[in-house]
PDB file of C-alpha atoms in Angstrom:
ATOM      1  CA  MET W   1     -19.502   5.272  -2.566  1.00 46.00           C
ATOM      2  CA  PRO W   2     -23.089   5.955  -1.353  1.00 51.00           C
ATOM      3  CA  THR W   3     -23.990   5.764   2.310  1.00 53.00           C
ATOM      4  CA  ASN W   4     -25.647   2.549   3.465  1.00 52.00           C
ATOM      5  CA  LEU W   5     -28.921   3.696   5.041  1.00 51.00           C
ATOM      6  CA  TYR W   6     -29.632   0.262   6.506  1.00 53.00           C
ATOM      7  CA  ARG W   7     -26.472   0.191   8.640  1.00 52.00           C
ATOM      8  CA  PHE W   8     -25.968   1.874  11.993  1.00 52.00           C
ATOM      9  CA  GLN W   9     -23.710   4.806  11.218  1.00 55.00           C
ATOM     10  CA  GLY W  10     -22.346   5.653  14.635  1.00 56.00           C
ATOM     11  CA  PRO W  11     -21.278   9.152  15.670  1.00 59.00           C
ATOM     12  CA  GLU W  12     -18.839  11.023  13.468  1.00 59.00           C
ATOM     13  CA  GLY W  13     -15.240  11.072  14.644  1.00 58.00           C
ATOM     14  CA  THR W  14     -15.583   7.908  16.733  1.00 59.00           C
ATOM     15  CA  ILE W  15     -12.352   6.745  18.360  1.00 58.00           C
ATOM     16  CA  PRO W  16     -11.880   3.125  19.573  1.00 57.00           C
ATOM     17  CA  TYR W  17     -11.745   2.716  23.333  1.00 54.00           C
ATOM     18  CA  GLN W  18      -8.318   1.015  23.038  1.00 53.00           C
ATOM     19  CA  HIS W  19      -6.907   4.421  22.163  1.00 53.00           C
ATOM     20  CA  TYR W  20      -7.525   5.585  25.753  1.00 55.00           C
ATOM     21  CA  LEU W  21      -5.846   2.541  27.292  1.00 51.00           C
ATOM     22  CA  ILE W  22      -2.385   3.504  26.052  1.00 47.00           C
ATOM     23  CA  ASP W  23      -0.201   6.533  26.617  1.00 50.00           C
ATOM     24  CA  LYS W  24      -1.075   9.787  24.963  1.00 51.00           C
ATOM     25  CA  ASN W  25       0.079  10.155  21.368  1.00 53.00           C
ATOM     26  CA  ASN W  26       2.703  12.789  22.153  1.00 61.00           C
ATOM     27  CA  THR W  27       4.233  10.607  24.854  1.00 76.00           C
ATOM     28  CA  LYS W  28       4.349   7.639  22.495  1.00 77.00           C
ATOM     29  CA  LEU W  29       6.001   9.663  19.746  1.00 76.00           C
ATOM     30  CA  THR W  30       8.544  10.944  22.243  1.00 79.00           C
ATOM     31  CA  LYS W  31       9.429   7.360  23.175  1.00 81.00           C
ATOM     32  CA  ILE W  32       9.817   6.428  19.509  1.00 80.00           C
ATOM     33  CA  ALA W  33      12.035   9.459  18.851  1.00 80.00           C
ATOM     34  CA  THR W  34      14.195   8.660  21.887  1.00 80.00           C
ATOM     35  CA  ALA W  35      14.625   5.065  20.716  1.00 79.00           C
ATOM     36  CA  LEU W  36      15.520   6.166  17.173  1.00 78.00           C
ATOM     37  CA  MET W  37      18.293   8.375  18.530  1.00 78.00           C
ATOM     38  CA  LYS W  38      19.848   5.095  19.755  1.00 79.00           C
ATOM     39  CA  ASN W  39      19.159   3.359  16.393  1.00 78.00           C
ATOM     40  CA  GLU W  40      16.470   1.259  18.051  1.00 79.00           C
ATOM     41  CA  ARG W  41      12.780   0.745  17.276  1.00 83.00           C
ATOM     42  CA  CYS W  42       9.962   0.230  19.734  1.00 80.00           C
ATOM     43  CA  ASP W  43       8.808  -3.007  18.068  1.00 80.00           C
ATOM     44  CA  GLY W  44      12.266  -4.574  18.377  1.00 81.00           C
ATOM     45  CA  ARG W  45      13.120  -4.482  14.667  1.00 85.00           C
ATOM     46  CA  ASP W  46      16.364  -3.243  13.210  1.00 87.00           C
ATOM     47  CA  ILE W  47      16.035   0.070  11.367  1.00 86.00           C
ATOM     48  CA  SER W  48      16.681  -1.760   8.060  1.00 86.00           C
ATOM     49  CA  ALA W  49      14.289  -4.672   8.695  1.00 87.00           C
ATOM     50  CA  HIS W  50      10.853  -5.283   7.186  1.00 88.00           C
ATOM     51  CA  ARG W  51       7.878  -6.489   9.160  1.00 89.00           C
ATOM     52  CA  ASN W  52       6.664 -10.057   8.693  1.00 89.00           C
ATOM     53  CA  LEU W  53       4.803 -10.505   5.402  1.00 89.00           C
ATOM     54  CA  CYS W  54       1.771 -12.774   4.990  1.00 90.00           C
ATOM     55  CA  ILE W  55       0.423 -13.443   1.470  1.00 91.00           C
ATOM     56  CA  LYS W  56      -2.711 -15.300   0.383  1.00 90.00           C
ATOM     57  CA  THR W  57      -4.239 -15.291  -3.101  1.00 89.00           C
ATOM     58  CA  GLY W  58      -7.668 -16.320  -4.370  1.00 86.00           C
ATOM     59  CA  ILE W  59      -9.544 -14.935  -1.367  1.00 88.00           C
ATOM     60  CA  VAL W  60     -12.454 -13.256  -3.201  1.00 89.00           C
ATOM     61  CA  THR W  61     -14.303 -15.920  -5.176  1.00 87.00           C
ATOM     62  CA  GLN W  62     -16.413 -13.395  -7.126  1.00 89.00           C
ATOM     63  CA  ALA W  63     -13.296 -11.686  -8.545  1.00 89.00           C
ATOM     64  CA  LYS W  64     -11.082 -12.882 -11.373  1.00 91.00           C
ATOM     65  CA  GLY W  65      -8.063 -12.498  -9.116  1.00 90.00           C
ATOM     66  CA  SER W  66      -7.485 -11.391  -5.533  1.00 92.00           C
ATOM     67  CA  ALA W  67      -4.791 -11.166  -2.879  1.00 93.00           C
ATOM     68  CA  TYR W  68      -4.772 -10.653   0.867  1.00 94.00           C
ATOM     69  CA  VAL W  69      -1.583  -9.179   2.325  1.00 93.00           C
ATOM     70  CA  GLU W  70      -0.556  -8.593   5.909  1.00 93.00           C
ATOM     71  CA  LYS W  71       2.537  -6.571   6.741  1.00 91.00           C
ATOM     72  CA  GLY W  72       2.728  -6.424  10.492  1.00 88.00           C
ATOM     73  CA  HIS W  73      -0.616  -4.978  11.558  1.00 90.00           C
ATOM     74  CA  THR W  74      -1.302  -3.466   8.128  1.00 93.00           C
ATOM     75  CA  LYS W  75      -3.928  -5.648   6.460  1.00 93.00           C
ATOM     76  CA  LEU W  76      -5.617  -5.141   3.108  1.00 93.00           C
ATOM     77  CA  LEU W  77      -7.429  -6.942   0.327  1.00 93.00           C
ATOM     78  CA  CYS W  78      -7.015  -6.344  -3.421  1.00 94.00           C
ATOM     79  CA  SER W  79      -9.465  -7.620  -6.052  1.00 93.00           C
ATOM     80  CA  VAL W  80      -9.202  -7.644  -9.849  1.00 93.00           C
ATOM     81  CA  PHE W  81     -12.287  -8.179 -12.025  1.00 91.00           C
ATOM     82  CA  ASP W  82     -12.755  -9.381 -15.611  1.00 87.00           C
ATOM     83  CA  PRO W  83     -12.052  -6.902 -18.409  1.00 86.00           C
ATOM     84  CA  LYS W  84     -15.217  -5.261 -19.686  1.00 86.00           C
ATOM     85  CA  GLU W  85     -15.998  -2.832 -22.452  1.00 83.00           C
ATOM     86  CA  VAL W  86     -15.694   0.819 -21.543  1.00 78.00           C
ATOM     87  CA  PRO W  87     -19.243   2.207 -21.235  1.00 76.00           C
ATOM     88  CA  ASN W  88     -20.274   5.156 -23.411  1.00 74.00           C
ATOM     89  CA  LYS W  89     -16.952   5.085 -25.244  1.00 69.00           C
ATOM     90  CA  VAL W  90     -17.226   6.866 -28.593  1.00 64.00           C
ATOM     91  CA  GLU W  91     -13.653   6.731 -29.844  1.00 76.00           C
ATOM     92  CA  TYR W  92     -11.713   3.474 -30.204  1.00 76.00           C
ATOM     93  CA  ALA W  93      -8.843   3.118 -27.741  1.00 75.00           C
ATOM     94  CA  LYS W  94      -5.829   0.980 -28.670  1.00 81.00           C
ATOM     95  CA  THR W  95      -4.897   0.477 -25.027  1.00 84.00           C
ATOM     96  CA  GLY W  96      -7.138  -0.594 -22.193  1.00 84.00           C
ATOM     97  CA  GLU W  97      -7.843   1.401 -19.073  1.00 87.00           C
ATOM     98  CA  LEU W  98      -7.382   0.663 -15.391  1.00 89.00           C
ATOM     99  CA  GLN W  99     -10.214   1.718 -13.120  1.00 90.00           C
ATOM    100  CA  CYS W 100      -8.876   1.762  -9.559  1.00 92.00           C
ATOM    101  CA  GLU W 101     -10.567   2.245  -6.219  1.00 92.00           C
ATOM    102  CA  PHE W 102      -8.694   2.738  -2.954  1.00 93.00           C
ATOM    103  CA  LYS W 103     -10.898   2.593   0.131  1.00 92.00           C
ATOM    104  CA  PHE W 104     -10.311   2.494   3.873  1.00 92.00           C
ATOM    105  CA  ALA W 105     -12.790   0.415   5.838  1.00 90.00           C
ATOM    106  CA  THR W 106     -14.604   2.492   8.447  1.00 86.00           C
ATOM    107  CA  PHE W 107     -12.863   0.544  11.227  1.00 86.00           C
ATOM    108  CA  SER W 108      -9.396   0.436   9.624  1.00 86.00           C
ATOM    109  CA  CYS W 109      -7.937   3.537  11.290  1.00 85.00           C
ATOM    110  CA  ARG W 110      -7.745   4.806  14.845  1.00 80.00           C
ATOM    111  CA  GLN W 111     -10.390   7.390  14.056  1.00 80.00           C
ATOM    112  CA  ARG W 112     -13.517   6.155  12.321  1.00 80.00           C
ATOM    113  CA  ARG W 113     -13.498   6.746   8.534  1.00 81.00           C
ATOM    114  CA  ASN W 114     -16.486   7.871   6.500  1.00 80.00           C
ATOM    115  CA  TYR W 115     -18.160   5.777   3.823  1.00 80.00           C
ATOM    116  CA  THR W 116     -17.621   8.488   1.224  1.00 80.00           C
ATOM    117  CA  ARG W 117     -14.193   8.943  -0.357  1.00 81.00           C
ATOM    118  CA  ASP W 118     -12.041  11.705   1.072  1.00 84.00           C
ATOM    119  CA  SER W 119      -9.053  13.583  -0.322  1.00 86.00           C
ATOM    120  CA  GLU W 120      -6.505  11.134   1.120  1.00 88.00           C
ATOM    121  CA  GLU W 121      -8.174   8.178  -0.575  1.00 90.00           C
ATOM    122  CA  ARG W 122      -8.305  10.034  -3.901  1.00 91.00           C
ATOM    123  CA  GLN W 123      -4.605  10.872  -3.683  1.00 91.00           C
ATOM    124  CA  LEU W 124      -3.649   7.308  -2.777  1.00 92.00           C
ATOM    125  CA  CYS W 125      -5.857   6.006  -5.602  1.00 93.00           C
ATOM    126  CA  ASN W 126      -4.089   8.191  -8.178  1.00 93.00           C
ATOM    127  CA  GLU W 127      -0.638   7.132  -6.977  1.00 93.00           C
ATOM    128  CA  PHE W 128      -1.766   3.500  -6.893  1.00 94.00           C
ATOM    129  CA  ARG W 129      -3.050   3.637 -10.494  1.00 94.00           C
ATOM    130  CA  ARG W 130       0.127   5.318 -11.770  1.00 94.00           C
ATOM    131  CA  ALA W 131       2.226   2.615 -10.092  1.00 93.00           C
ATOM    132  CA  ILE W 132       0.504  -0.454 -11.559  1.00 94.00           C
ATOM    133  CA  GLU W 133      -0.332   0.888 -15.051  1.00 92.00           C
ATOM    134  CA  PRO W 134       3.198   0.367 -16.518  1.00 92.00           C
ATOM    135  CA  ALA W 135       3.194  -3.279 -15.369  1.00 93.00           C
ATOM    136  CA  VAL W 136      -0.025  -4.266 -17.206  1.00 92.00           C
ATOM    137  CA  CYS W 137      -0.033  -5.113 -20.923  1.00 91.00           C
ATOM    138  CA  ARG W 138      -2.873  -2.741 -21.681  1.00 88.00           C
ATOM    139  CA  GLY W 139      -2.461  -3.275 -25.416  1.00 86.00           C
ATOM    140  CA  GLU W 140      -4.044  -6.706 -24.947  1.00 87.00           C
ATOM    141  CA  PHE W 141      -7.314  -5.080 -23.802  1.00 85.00           C
ATOM    142  CA  ALA W 142      -8.093  -2.559 -26.526  1.00 83.00           C
ATOM    143  CA  ASN W 143     -11.237  -0.569 -25.717  1.00 83.00           C
ATOM    144  CA  PHE W 144     -11.674  -2.510 -22.462  1.00 87.00           C
ATOM    145  CA  GLU W 145     -11.169  -1.618 -18.819  1.00 88.00           C
ATOM    146  CA  ILE W 146      -9.974  -3.626 -15.816  1.00 91.00           C
ATOM    147  CA  GLN W 147     -11.328  -2.873 -12.351  1.00 92.00           C
ATOM    148  CA  VAL W 148      -8.814  -3.026  -9.475  1.00 93.00           C
ATOM    149  CA  ASN W 149     -10.167  -2.469  -5.961  1.00 93.00           C
ATOM    150  CA  VAL W 150      -8.206  -2.105  -2.726  1.00 94.00           C
ATOM    151  CA  LEU W 151      -9.881  -2.326   0.672  1.00 93.00           C
ATOM    152  CA  VAL W 152      -7.717  -1.484   3.690  1.00 93.00           C
ATOM    153  CA  LEU W 153      -8.836  -3.503   6.710  1.00 92.00           C
ATOM    154  CA  GLU W 154      -6.258  -2.135   9.148  1.00 92.00           C
ATOM    155  CA  ASN W 155      -3.826   0.715   8.654  1.00 91.00           C
ATOM    156  CA  ASP W 156      -0.562   0.524  10.575  1.00 89.00           C
ATOM    157  CA  GLY W 157       1.698   2.333   8.128  1.00 86.00           C
ATOM    158  CA  SER W 158       3.180   1.707   4.641  1.00 89.00           C
ATOM    159  CA  VAL W 159      -0.328   1.150   3.314  1.00 94.00           C
ATOM    160  CA  LEU W 160       0.337   2.342  -0.268  1.00 93.00           C
ATOM    161  CA  SER W 161       3.399   0.140  -0.812  1.00 93.00           C
ATOM    162  CA  THR W 162       1.527  -2.835   0.632  1.00 94.00           C
ATOM    163  CA  ALA W 163      -1.421  -2.168  -1.704  1.00 94.00           C
ATOM    164  CA  ILE W 164       0.842  -2.043  -4.782  1.00 95.00           C
ATOM    165  CA  THR W 165       2.452  -5.359  -3.851  1.00 94.00           C
ATOM    166  CA  ALA W 166      -1.003  -6.880  -3.296  1.00 94.00           C
ATOM    167  CA  ALA W 167      -2.173  -5.553  -6.680  1.00 94.00           C
ATOM    168  CA  GLY W 168       0.702  -7.310  -8.430  1.00 93.00           C
ATOM    169  CA  LEU W 169      -0.309 -10.572  -6.762  1.00 93.00           C
ATOM    170  CA  ALA W 170      -4.006 -10.064  -7.595  1.00 93.00           C
ATOM    171  CA  LEU W 171      -3.233  -9.330 -11.260  1.00 92.00           C
ATOM    172  CA  MET W 172      -1.090 -12.452 -11.420  1.00 90.00           C
ATOM    173  CA  ASP W 173      -3.822 -14.510  -9.740  1.00 89.00           C
ATOM    174  CA  GLY W 174      -6.339 -13.207 -12.299  1.00 88.00           C
ATOM    175  CA  CYS W 175      -4.048 -14.199 -15.218  1.00 87.00           C
ATOM    176  CA  ILE W 176      -3.838 -10.605 -16.437  1.00 90.00           C
ATOM    177  CA  PRO W 177      -0.907 -10.221 -18.900  1.00 91.00           C
ATOM    178  CA  MET W 178       1.910  -8.249 -17.273  1.00 91.00           C
ATOM    179  CA  TYR W 179       5.370  -7.147 -18.311  1.00 93.00           C
ATOM    180  CA  ASP W 180       6.782  -7.959 -14.885  1.00 91.00           C
ATOM    181  CA  MET W 181       5.759  -8.505 -11.283  1.00 92.00           C
ATOM    182  CA  ILE W 182       5.468  -5.216  -9.430  1.00 93.00           C
ATOM    183  CA  VAL W 183       6.420  -4.670  -5.789  1.00 94.00           C
ATOM    184  CA  ALA W 184       6.811  -1.596  -3.612  1.00 94.00           C
ATOM    185  CA  SER W 185       8.400  -0.560  -0.335  1.00 94.00           C
ATOM    186  CA  SER W 186       8.552   2.594   1.767  1.00 94.00           C
ATOM    187  CA  LEU W 187      10.934   4.424   4.063  1.00 92.00           C
ATOM    188  CA  GLY W 188      10.579   6.856   6.908  1.00 90.00           C
ATOM    189  CA  ILE W 189      13.292   9.464   7.420  1.00 88.00           C
ATOM    190  CA  PHE W 190      13.796  11.020  10.851  1.00 86.00           C
ATOM    191  CA  LYS W 191      16.733  13.402  10.961  1.00 81.00           C
ATOM    192  CA  ASN W 192      19.564  11.257   9.533  1.00 78.00           C
ATOM    193  CA  THR W 193      17.972   7.917  10.440  1.00 84.00           C
ATOM    194  CA  ILE W 194      16.332   5.904   7.644  1.00 87.00           C
ATOM    195  CA  LEU W 195      13.570   3.524   8.743  1.00 88.00           C
ATOM    196  CA  VAL W 196      12.543   0.672   6.462  1.00 91.00           C
ATOM    197  CA  ASP W 197       8.828  -0.158   6.402  1.00 91.00           C
ATOM    198  CA  PRO W 198       7.686   2.417   8.996  1.00 91.00           C
ATOM    199  CA  THR W 199       4.636   1.834  11.169  1.00 90.00           C
ATOM    200  CA  TYR W 200       1.788   4.339  11.492  1.00 90.00           C
ATOM    201  CA  ASP W 201       3.330   5.960  14.577  1.00 87.00           C
ATOM    202  CA  GLU W 202       6.745   6.155  12.907  1.00 88.00           C
ATOM    203  CA  GLU W 203       5.182   7.771   9.832  1.00 88.00           C
ATOM    204  CA  THR W 204       3.419  10.280  12.078  1.00 87.00           C
ATOM    205  CA  LEU W 205       6.731  11.121  13.729  1.00 85.00           C
ATOM    206  CA  CYS W 206       8.549  11.455  10.408  1.00 85.00           C
ATOM    207  CA  LEU W 207       5.853  13.784   9.052  1.00 83.00           C
ATOM    208  CA  SER W 208       5.579  15.917  12.192  1.00 78.00           C
ATOM    209  CA  TRP W 209       6.427  19.578  11.729  1.00 68.00           C
ATOM    210  CA  THR W 210       9.465  21.081  13.413  1.00 64.00           C
ATOM    211  CA  GLU W 211      11.071  24.519  13.406  1.00 61.00           C
ATOM    212  CA  ASP W 212      14.540  23.009  13.031  1.00 66.00           C
ATOM    213  CA  GLU W 213      15.789  22.283   9.515  1.00 64.00           C
ATOM    214  CA  GLU W 214      15.833  18.516   9.902  1.00 74.00           C
ATOM    215  CA  ASN W 215      15.389  15.707   7.400  1.00 81.00           C
ATOM    216  CA  ARG W 216      11.900  14.361   7.987  1.00 85.00           C
ATOM    217  CA  GLY W 217       9.463  12.626   5.683  1.00 88.00           C
ATOM    218  CA  THR W 218       8.346   9.408   4.005  1.00 91.00           C
ATOM    219  CA  VAL W 219       9.322   7.932   0.639  1.00 92.00           C
ATOM    220  CA  MET W 220       7.628   5.199  -1.433  1.00 93.00           C
ATOM    221  CA  LEU W 221       8.996   3.495  -4.542  1.00 94.00           C
ATOM    222  CA  ALA W 222       7.275   0.944  -6.813  1.00 95.00           C
ATOM    223  CA  TYR W 223       9.615  -1.206  -8.885  1.00 94.00           C
ATOM    224  CA  MET W 224       9.688  -3.932 -11.540  1.00 94.00           C
ATOM    225  CA  VAL W 225      12.747  -5.998 -10.670  1.00 92.00           C
ATOM    226  CA  SER W 226      13.329  -7.913 -13.923  1.00 91.00           C
ATOM    227  CA  LEU W 227      12.985  -4.803 -16.098  1.00 92.00           C
ATOM    228  CA  GLU W 228      14.805  -2.621 -13.526  1.00 91.00           C
ATOM    229  CA  GLN W 229      12.140   0.037 -13.971  1.00 93.00           C
ATOM    230  CA  ILE W 230      10.690   2.439 -11.414  1.00 93.00           C
ATOM    231  CA  THR W 231       6.955   2.823 -11.987  1.00 93.00           C
ATOM    232  CA  GLU W 232       6.106   5.298  -9.222  1.00 93.00           C
ATOM    233  CA  PHE W 233       7.978   7.433  -6.718  1.00 93.00           C
ATOM    234  CA  SER W 234       6.358   9.586  -4.071  1.00 91.00           C
ATOM    235  CA  GLN W 235       7.886  11.700  -1.332  1.00 89.00           C
ATOM    236  CA  ASN W 236       6.360  13.652   1.530  1.00 88.00           C
ATOM    237  CA  GLY W 237       8.251  15.933   3.868  1.00 84.00           C
ATOM    238  CA  SER W 238      11.478  17.912   3.713  1.00 83.00           C
ATOM    239  CA  MET W 239      14.760  16.104   2.995  1.00 82.00           C
ATOM    240  CA  ASP W 240      18.222  17.004   1.831  1.00 82.00           C
ATOM    241  CA  ILE W 241      18.649  16.362  -1.882  1.00 84.00           C
ATOM    242  CA  ASN W 242      22.004  14.714  -1.191  1.00 85.00           C
ATOM    243  CA  MET W 243      20.150  11.854   0.524  1.00 83.00           C
ATOM    244  CA  PHE W 244      18.234  11.034  -2.662  1.00 86.00           C
ATOM    245  CA  PRO W 245      20.680   8.461  -4.152  1.00 87.00           C
ATOM    246  CA  GLU W 246      21.033   6.712  -0.810  1.00 87.00           C
ATOM    247  CA  TYR W 247      17.378   6.072  -0.064  1.00 87.00           C
ATOM    248  CA  VAL W 248      16.478   5.283  -3.695  1.00 90.00           C
ATOM    249  CA  GLN W 249      19.123   2.557  -3.796  1.00 92.00           C
ATOM    250  CA  LEU W 250      17.953   1.290  -0.415  1.00 91.00           C
ATOM    251  CA  LEU W 251      14.356   1.108  -1.670  1.00 92.00           C
ATOM    252  CA  ILE W 252      15.442  -0.811  -4.777  1.00 93.00           C
ATOM    253  CA  ASP W 253      17.353  -3.309  -2.616  1.00 93.00           C
ATOM    254  CA  GLN W 254      14.321  -3.771  -0.362  1.00 92.00           C
ATOM    255  CA  ASN W 255      12.075  -4.313  -3.387  1.00 93.00           C
ATOM    256  CA  CYS W 256      14.403  -7.024  -4.653  1.00 93.00           C
ATOM    257  CA  LYS W 257      14.040  -8.827  -1.310  1.00 92.00           C
ATOM    258  CA  ILE W 258      10.240  -8.515  -1.390  1.00 92.00           C
ATOM    259  CA  ASN W 259      10.173  -9.749  -4.991  1.00 92.00           C
ATOM    260  CA  LYS W 260      11.795 -13.023  -3.940  1.00 91.00           C
ATOM    261  CA  LEU W 261       9.078 -13.578  -1.332  1.00 89.00           C
ATOM    262  CA  VAL W 262       6.339 -12.729  -3.843  1.00 89.00           C
ATOM    263  CA  GLN W 263       7.787 -15.103  -6.442  1.00 88.00           C
ATOM    264  CA  SER W 264       8.011 -17.866  -3.847  1.00 88.00           C
ATOM    265  CA  ALA W 265       4.361 -17.358  -2.894  1.00 84.00           C
ATOM    266  CA  ALA W 266       3.328 -17.346  -6.576  1.00 83.00           C
ATOM    267  CA  ILE W 267       5.177 -20.609  -7.278  1.00 85.00           C
ATOM    268  CA  THR W 268       3.546 -22.226  -4.245  1.00 83.00           C
ATOM    269  CA  ASP W 269       0.077 -21.185  -5.461  1.00 79.00           C
ATOM    270  CA  VAL W 270       0.704 -22.545  -8.964  1.00 79.00           C
ATOM    271  CA  ILE W 271       1.935 -25.871  -7.606  1.00 83.00           C
ATOM    272  CA  GLY W 272      -1.097 -26.096  -5.318  1.00 79.00           C
ATOM    273  CA  HIS W 273      -3.442 -25.338  -8.233  1.00 73.00           C
ATOM    274  CA  PHE W 274      -2.029 -28.142 -10.409  1.00 78.00           C
ATOM    275  CA  GLU W 275      -2.023 -30.564  -7.490  1.00 80.00           C
ATOM    276  CA  SER W 276      -5.688 -29.881  -6.817  1.00 76.00           C
ATOM    277  CA  GLN W 277      -6.541 -30.460 -10.487  1.00 74.00           C
ATOM    278  CA  THR W 278      -4.630 -33.748 -10.462  1.00 76.00           C
ATOM    279  CA  THR W 279      -6.500 -34.866  -7.334  1.00 70.00           C
ATOM    280  CA  ASP W 280      -9.866 -34.014  -8.897  1.00 62.00           C
TER     281      ASP W 280
END
């Protein structure tokens, strides 16, 4: 993405002033670690509880389909645009392509982000594309491509799983043929404690390096509930392989719960659409 020369750029590495009004990061992480040793979380949630989920579709009027999702303080917007012919395509492709873009707004993180894409955004974009590709009936769009854009407005953890859930809603809102609705959830693992839907600080703690051989890391799983198919699985950190069946099953159970909320929101939107047409 090119730099906007008509906008005030601000100094590189800018940090919001609110960051200096709270305790230092190390002190905050120490408090979180102390609370987790007692199976407690600083935000008052149970270790197996999700944050509140807010869903709204049809936000971007210029897009074919869009969805705005809030999960706690994590807020993002996903837009899907009309299929278009692949430019400069010589060979005929029987299946369509997904062109994805994953971008953090400059103000979305605690430290100011650049306008240009960095390595983290490229990695998240690749994982995001791999997760939603199996859910789309790409055979219906031979030699065409579908643009899917994600803009993160505020990052407070579990941003990739939230983006995948929002993409499923945006594709549904844009009437894109799909095999099944796709949802995703994430876990944070700190020693032997498994945290559902970790915040940014909890993710930082779970990914912090330690000399002790402890189980630490984050796990994300994208899932199609009706087909019982895992579309993407990513893991960061160091964890005992014996924990694998436990947290995979836990992620599947959490995705089933999220799927019910997504289906409820989709039914509400469809009912509202037909009611508005009847009124008109």
